[in-house]
Each structure stands twice: as structure tokens, then as C-alpha cells.
MMTF fields as JSON, N, C-alpha, C and O atoms, coordinates in Angstrom:
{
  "mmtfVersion": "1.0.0",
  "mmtfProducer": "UNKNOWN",
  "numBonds": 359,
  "numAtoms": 360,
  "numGroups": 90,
  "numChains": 1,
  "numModels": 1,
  "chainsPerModel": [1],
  "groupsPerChain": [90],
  "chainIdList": ["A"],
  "bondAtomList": [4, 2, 8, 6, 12, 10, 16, 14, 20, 18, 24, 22, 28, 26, 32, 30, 36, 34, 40, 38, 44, 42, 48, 46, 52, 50, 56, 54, 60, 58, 64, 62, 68, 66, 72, 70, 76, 74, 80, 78, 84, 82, 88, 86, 92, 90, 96, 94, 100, 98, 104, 102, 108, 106, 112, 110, 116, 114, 120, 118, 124, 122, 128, 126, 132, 130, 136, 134, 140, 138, 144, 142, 148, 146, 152, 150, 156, 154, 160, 158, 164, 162, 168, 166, 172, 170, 176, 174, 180, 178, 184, 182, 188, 186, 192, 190, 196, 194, 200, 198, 204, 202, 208, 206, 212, 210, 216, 214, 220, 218, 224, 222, 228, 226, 232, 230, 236, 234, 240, 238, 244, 242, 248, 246, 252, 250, 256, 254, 260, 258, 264, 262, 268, 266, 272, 270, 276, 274, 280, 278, 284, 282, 288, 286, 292, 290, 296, 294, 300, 298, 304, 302, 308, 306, 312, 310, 316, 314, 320, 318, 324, 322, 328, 326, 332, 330, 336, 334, 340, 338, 344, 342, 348, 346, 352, 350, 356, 354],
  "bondOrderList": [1, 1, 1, 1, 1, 1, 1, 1, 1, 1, 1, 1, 1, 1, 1, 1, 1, 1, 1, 1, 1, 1, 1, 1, 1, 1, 1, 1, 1, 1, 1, 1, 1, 1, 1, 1, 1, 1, 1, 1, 1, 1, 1, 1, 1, 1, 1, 1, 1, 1, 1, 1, 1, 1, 1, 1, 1, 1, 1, 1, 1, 1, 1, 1, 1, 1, 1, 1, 1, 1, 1, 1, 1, 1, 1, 1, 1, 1, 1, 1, 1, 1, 1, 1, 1, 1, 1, 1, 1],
  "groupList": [{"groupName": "UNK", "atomNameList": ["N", "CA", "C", "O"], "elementList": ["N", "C", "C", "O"], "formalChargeList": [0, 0, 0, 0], "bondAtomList": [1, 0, 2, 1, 3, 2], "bondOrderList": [1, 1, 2], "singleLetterCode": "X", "chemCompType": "L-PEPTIDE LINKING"}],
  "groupTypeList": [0, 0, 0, 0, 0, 0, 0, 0, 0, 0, 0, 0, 0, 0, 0, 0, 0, 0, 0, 0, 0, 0, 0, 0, 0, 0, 0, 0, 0, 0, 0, 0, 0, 0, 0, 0, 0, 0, 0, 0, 0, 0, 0, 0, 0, 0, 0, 0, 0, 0, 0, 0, 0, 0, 0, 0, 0, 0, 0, 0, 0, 0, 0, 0, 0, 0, 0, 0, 0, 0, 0, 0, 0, 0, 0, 0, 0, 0, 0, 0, 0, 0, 0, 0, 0, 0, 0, 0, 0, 0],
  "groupIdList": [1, 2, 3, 4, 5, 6, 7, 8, 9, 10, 11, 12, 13, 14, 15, 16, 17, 18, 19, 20, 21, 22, 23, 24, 25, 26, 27, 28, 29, 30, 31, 32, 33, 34, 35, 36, 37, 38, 39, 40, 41, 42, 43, 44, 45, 46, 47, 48, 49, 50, 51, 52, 53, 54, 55, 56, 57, 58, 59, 60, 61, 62, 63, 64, 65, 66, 67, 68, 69, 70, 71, 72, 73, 74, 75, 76, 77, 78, 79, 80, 81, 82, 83, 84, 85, 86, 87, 88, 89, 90],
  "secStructList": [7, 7, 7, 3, 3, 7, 6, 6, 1, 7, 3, 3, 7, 7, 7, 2, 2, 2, 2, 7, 7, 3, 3, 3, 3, 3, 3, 3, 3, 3, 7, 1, 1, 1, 3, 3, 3, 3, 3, 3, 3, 3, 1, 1, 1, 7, 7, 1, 1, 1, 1, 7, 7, 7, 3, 3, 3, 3, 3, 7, 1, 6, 6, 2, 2, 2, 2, 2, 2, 2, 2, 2, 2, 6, 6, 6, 7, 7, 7, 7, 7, 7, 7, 7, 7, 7, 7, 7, 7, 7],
  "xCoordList": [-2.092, -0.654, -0.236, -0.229, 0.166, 0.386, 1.748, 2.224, 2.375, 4.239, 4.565, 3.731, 5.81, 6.491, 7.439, 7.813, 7.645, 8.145, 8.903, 8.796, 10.257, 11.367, 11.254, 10.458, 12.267, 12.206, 11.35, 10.357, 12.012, 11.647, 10.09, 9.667, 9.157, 8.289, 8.202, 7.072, 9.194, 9.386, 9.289, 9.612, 8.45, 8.108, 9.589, 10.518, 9.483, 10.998, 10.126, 8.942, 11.093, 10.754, 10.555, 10.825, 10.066, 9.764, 11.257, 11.756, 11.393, 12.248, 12.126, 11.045, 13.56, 13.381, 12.27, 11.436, 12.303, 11.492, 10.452, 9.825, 9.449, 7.888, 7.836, 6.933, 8.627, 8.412, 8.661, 7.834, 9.515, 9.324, 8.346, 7.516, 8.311, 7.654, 7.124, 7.615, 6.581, 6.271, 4.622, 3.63, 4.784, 3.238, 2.962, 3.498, 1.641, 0.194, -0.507, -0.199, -1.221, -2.181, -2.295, -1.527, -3.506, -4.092, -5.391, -5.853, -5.791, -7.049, -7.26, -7.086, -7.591, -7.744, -9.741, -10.464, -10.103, -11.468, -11.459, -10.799, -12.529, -12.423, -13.012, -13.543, -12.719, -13.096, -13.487, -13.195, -14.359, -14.272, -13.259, -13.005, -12.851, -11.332, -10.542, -9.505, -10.28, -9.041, -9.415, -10.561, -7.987, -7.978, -7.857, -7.07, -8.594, -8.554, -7.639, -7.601, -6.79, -5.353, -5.679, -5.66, -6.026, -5.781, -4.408, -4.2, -3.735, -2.57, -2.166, -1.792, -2.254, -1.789, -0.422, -0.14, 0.385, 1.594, 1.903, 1.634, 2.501, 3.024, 4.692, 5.354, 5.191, 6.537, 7.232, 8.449, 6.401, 6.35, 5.128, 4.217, 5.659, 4.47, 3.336, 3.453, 2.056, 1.101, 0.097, -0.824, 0.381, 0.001, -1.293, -2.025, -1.739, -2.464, -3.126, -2.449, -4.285, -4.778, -4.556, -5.265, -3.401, -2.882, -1.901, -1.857, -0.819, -0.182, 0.072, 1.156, -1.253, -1.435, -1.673, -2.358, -1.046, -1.201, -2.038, -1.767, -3.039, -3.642, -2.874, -2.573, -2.639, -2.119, -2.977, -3.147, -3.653, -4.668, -3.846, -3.059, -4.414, -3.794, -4.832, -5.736, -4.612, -5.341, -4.643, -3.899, -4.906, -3.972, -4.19, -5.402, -3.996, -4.818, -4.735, -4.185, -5.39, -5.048, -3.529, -2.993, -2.999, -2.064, -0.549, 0.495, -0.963, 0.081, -0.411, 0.333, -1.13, -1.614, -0.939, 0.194, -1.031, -0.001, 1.299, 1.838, 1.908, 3.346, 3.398, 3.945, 3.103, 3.45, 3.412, 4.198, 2.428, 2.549, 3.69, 4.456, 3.628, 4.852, 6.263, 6.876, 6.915, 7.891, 8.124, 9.182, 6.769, 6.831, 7.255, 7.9, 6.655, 6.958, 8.615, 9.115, 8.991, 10.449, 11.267, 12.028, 11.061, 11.943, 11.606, 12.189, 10.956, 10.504, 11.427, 11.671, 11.737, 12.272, 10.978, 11.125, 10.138, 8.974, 8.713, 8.965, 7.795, 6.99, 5.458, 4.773, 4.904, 3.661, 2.428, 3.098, 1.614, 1.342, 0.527, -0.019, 0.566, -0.027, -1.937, -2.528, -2.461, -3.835, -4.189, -3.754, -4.881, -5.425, -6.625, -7.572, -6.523, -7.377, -8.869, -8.849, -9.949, -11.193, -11.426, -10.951, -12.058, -12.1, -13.454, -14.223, -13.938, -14.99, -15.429, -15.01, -16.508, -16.844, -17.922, -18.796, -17.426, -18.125, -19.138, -18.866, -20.511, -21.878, -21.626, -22.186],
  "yCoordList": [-6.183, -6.193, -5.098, -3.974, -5.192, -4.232, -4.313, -4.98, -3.39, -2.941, -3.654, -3.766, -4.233, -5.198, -3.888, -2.814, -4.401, -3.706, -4.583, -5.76, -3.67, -4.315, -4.164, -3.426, -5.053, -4.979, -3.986, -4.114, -2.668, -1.281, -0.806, 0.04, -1.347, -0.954, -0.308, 0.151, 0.047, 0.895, -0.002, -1.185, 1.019, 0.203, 0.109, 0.916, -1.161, -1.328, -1.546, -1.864, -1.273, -1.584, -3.114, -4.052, -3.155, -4.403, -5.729, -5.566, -6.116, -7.344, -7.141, -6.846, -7.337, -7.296, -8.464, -8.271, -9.394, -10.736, -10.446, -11.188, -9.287, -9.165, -8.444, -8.912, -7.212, -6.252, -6.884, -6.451, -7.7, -8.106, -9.061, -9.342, -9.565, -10.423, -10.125, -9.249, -10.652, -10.958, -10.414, -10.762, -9.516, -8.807, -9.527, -9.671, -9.94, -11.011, -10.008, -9.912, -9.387, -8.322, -6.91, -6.57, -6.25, -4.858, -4.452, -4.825, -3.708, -3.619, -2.014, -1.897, -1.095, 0.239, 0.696, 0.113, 1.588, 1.76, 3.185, 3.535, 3.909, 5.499, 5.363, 4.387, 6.667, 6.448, 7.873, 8.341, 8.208, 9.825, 10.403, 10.065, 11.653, 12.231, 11.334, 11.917, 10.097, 9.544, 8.519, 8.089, 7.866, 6.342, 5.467, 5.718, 4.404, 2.98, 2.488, 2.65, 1.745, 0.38, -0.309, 0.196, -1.624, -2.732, -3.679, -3.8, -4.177, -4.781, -6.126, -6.152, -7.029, -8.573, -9.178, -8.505, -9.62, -10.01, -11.517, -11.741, -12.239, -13.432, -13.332, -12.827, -13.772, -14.196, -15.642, -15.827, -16.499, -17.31, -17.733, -17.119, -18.88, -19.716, -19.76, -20.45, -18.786, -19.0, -20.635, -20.796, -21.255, -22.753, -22.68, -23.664, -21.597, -21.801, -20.419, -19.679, -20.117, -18.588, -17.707, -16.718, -18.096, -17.348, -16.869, -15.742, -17.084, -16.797, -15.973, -15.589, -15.46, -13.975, -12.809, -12.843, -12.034, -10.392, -9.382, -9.105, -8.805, -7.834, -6.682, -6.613, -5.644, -4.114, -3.257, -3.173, -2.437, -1.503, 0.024, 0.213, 1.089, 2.439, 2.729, 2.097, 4.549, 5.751, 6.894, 7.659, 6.988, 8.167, 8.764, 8.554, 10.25, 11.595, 11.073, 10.011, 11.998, 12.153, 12.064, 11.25, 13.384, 13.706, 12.799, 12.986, 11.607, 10.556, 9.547, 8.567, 9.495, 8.131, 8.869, 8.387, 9.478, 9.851, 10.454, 10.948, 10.608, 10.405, 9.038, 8.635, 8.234, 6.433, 6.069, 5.204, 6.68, 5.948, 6.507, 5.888, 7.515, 8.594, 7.806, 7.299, 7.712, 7.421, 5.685, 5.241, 4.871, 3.224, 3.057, 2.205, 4.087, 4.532, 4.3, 3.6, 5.685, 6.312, 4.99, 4.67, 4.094, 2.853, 1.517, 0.438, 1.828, 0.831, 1.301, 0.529, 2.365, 2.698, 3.488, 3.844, 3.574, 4.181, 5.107, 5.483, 5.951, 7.158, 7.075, 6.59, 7.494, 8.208, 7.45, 6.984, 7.397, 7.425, 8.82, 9.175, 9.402, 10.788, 10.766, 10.056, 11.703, 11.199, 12.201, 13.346, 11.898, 12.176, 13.177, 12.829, 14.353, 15.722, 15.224, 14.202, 15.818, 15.274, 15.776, 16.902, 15.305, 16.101, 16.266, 15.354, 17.925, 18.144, 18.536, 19.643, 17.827, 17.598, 19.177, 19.272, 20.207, 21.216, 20.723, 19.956, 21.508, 20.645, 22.026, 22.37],
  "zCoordList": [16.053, 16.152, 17.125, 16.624, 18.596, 19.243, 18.788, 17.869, 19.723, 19.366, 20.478, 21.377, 20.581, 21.287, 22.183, 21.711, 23.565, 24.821, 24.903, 24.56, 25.679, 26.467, 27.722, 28.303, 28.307, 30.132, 30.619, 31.335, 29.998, 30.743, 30.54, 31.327, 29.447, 29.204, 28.269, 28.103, 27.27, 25.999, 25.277, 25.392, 23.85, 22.713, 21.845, 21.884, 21.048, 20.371, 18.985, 18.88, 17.961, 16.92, 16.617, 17.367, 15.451, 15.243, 14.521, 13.407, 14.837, 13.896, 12.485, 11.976, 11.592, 10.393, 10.049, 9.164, 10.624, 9.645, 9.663, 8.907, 10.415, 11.104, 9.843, 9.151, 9.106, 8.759, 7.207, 6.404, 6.714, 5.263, 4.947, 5.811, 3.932, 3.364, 1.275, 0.563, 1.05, -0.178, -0.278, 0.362, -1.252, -1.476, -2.887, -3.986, -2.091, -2.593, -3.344, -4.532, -2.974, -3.87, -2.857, -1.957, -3.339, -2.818, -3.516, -4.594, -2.735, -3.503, -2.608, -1.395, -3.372, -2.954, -3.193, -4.0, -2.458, -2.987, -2.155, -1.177, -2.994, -2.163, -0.535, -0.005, 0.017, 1.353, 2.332, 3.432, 1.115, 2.214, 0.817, -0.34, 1.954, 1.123, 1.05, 0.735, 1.143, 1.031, 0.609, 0.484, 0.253, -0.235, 0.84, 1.752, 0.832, 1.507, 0.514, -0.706, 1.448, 0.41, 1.554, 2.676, 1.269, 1.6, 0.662, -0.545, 1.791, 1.131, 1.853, 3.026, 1.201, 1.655, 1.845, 0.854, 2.066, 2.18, 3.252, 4.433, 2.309, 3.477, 3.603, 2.697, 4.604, 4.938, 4.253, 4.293, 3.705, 3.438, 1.972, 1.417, 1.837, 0.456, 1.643, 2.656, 1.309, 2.326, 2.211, 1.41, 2.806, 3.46, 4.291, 4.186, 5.17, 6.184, 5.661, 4.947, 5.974, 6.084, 7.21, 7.396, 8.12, 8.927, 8.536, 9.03, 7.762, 6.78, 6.201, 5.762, 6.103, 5.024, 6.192, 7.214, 5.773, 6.684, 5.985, 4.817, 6.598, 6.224, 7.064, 8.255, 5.77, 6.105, 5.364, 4.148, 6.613, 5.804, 6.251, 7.179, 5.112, 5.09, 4.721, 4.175, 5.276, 4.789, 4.115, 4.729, 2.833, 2.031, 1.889, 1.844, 1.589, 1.137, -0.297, -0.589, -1.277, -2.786, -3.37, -4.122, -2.632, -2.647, -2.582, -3.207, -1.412, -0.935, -1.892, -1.923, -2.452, -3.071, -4.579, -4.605, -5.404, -6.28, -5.778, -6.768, -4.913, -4.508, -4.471, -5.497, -3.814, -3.836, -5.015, -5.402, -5.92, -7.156, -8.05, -8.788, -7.854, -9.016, -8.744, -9.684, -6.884, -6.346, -6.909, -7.355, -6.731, -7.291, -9.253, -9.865, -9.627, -10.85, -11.824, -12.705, -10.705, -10.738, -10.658, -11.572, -9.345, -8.807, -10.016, -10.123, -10.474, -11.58, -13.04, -13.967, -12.986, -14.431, -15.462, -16.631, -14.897, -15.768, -15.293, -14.148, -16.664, -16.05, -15.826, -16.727, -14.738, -15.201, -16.719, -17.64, -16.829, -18.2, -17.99, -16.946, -19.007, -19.467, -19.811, -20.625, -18.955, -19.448, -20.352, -20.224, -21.183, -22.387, -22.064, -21.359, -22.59, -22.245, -22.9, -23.585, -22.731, -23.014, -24.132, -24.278, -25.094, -26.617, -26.528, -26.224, -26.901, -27.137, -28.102, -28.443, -29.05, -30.729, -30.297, -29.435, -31.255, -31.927, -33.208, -34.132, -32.895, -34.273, -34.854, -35.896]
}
């Protein structure tokens, strides 16, 4: 996907219609320090396997719980709380 130029040779942003669509799935896996997200999305009821868009990212730790905390917040939920490790004394 290069960036689209005008007359002059400057990059323009993209069109709203390029940039929405309907998210299909994701699938994240470690990558180094960071997270791999793979993320799918069509514009449409995908019909063809051209259809479907692959959007891949690289996150630190750090951005990958901000996205989630921030998706969280916009959802009406919190967080779930993780549970400290219990260690049995003999």
C-alpha cells in the first residue's frame, strides 16, 4: 500500500473509505521486545479473498497495554485484576 500523491508530488492522506472498514479478527504473538498484531478487516461482506486487508503492527509492552487499557475504558469496562501468586508454606 504506497501513499497516494497529488499533481505536485505530495503525499495526501488517504480517503475516508480506504481507512474504515469492519474488523474480522487479530491475532498477536511475541516478537523480540515487542508485540506482533496482525489485524484483518474488510470494507465490505468479504466475497473474494481480496477483500480482506492485512494490517500488521509493532508495539512495545508498554503500547500494547495502553491500547488495551484505552479499548477497555471505550467499552465501559475495567482492566481485569490479576491475581498475585500464592505461595503454600510446608
Amino acid at each position: 500500500m504506497g501513499a497516494k500523491k497529488n499533481e505536485t508530488g505530495k503525499a495526501t492522506a488517504p480517503s475516508t473509505d480506504e481507512d474504515s472498514g469492519v474488523l474480522l479478527g487479530w491475532v498477536s504473538s511475541p516478537a523480540g521486545q515487542r508485540i506482533a498484531l496482525l489485524m484483518q478487516s474488510a470494507r465490505k461482506k468479504p466475497d473474494q479473498p481480496d477483500d480482506v486487508r492485512d494490517f500488521r503492527y509493532f508495539l512495545t509492552r508498554e503500547q500494547a497495554v495502553q491500547l488495551g487499557n484505552y479499548l477497555y475504558g471505550l467499552a465501559g469496562e475495567t482492566a481485569p485484576k490479576r491475581k498475585s501468586a500464592v505461595f503454600w508454606k510446608s
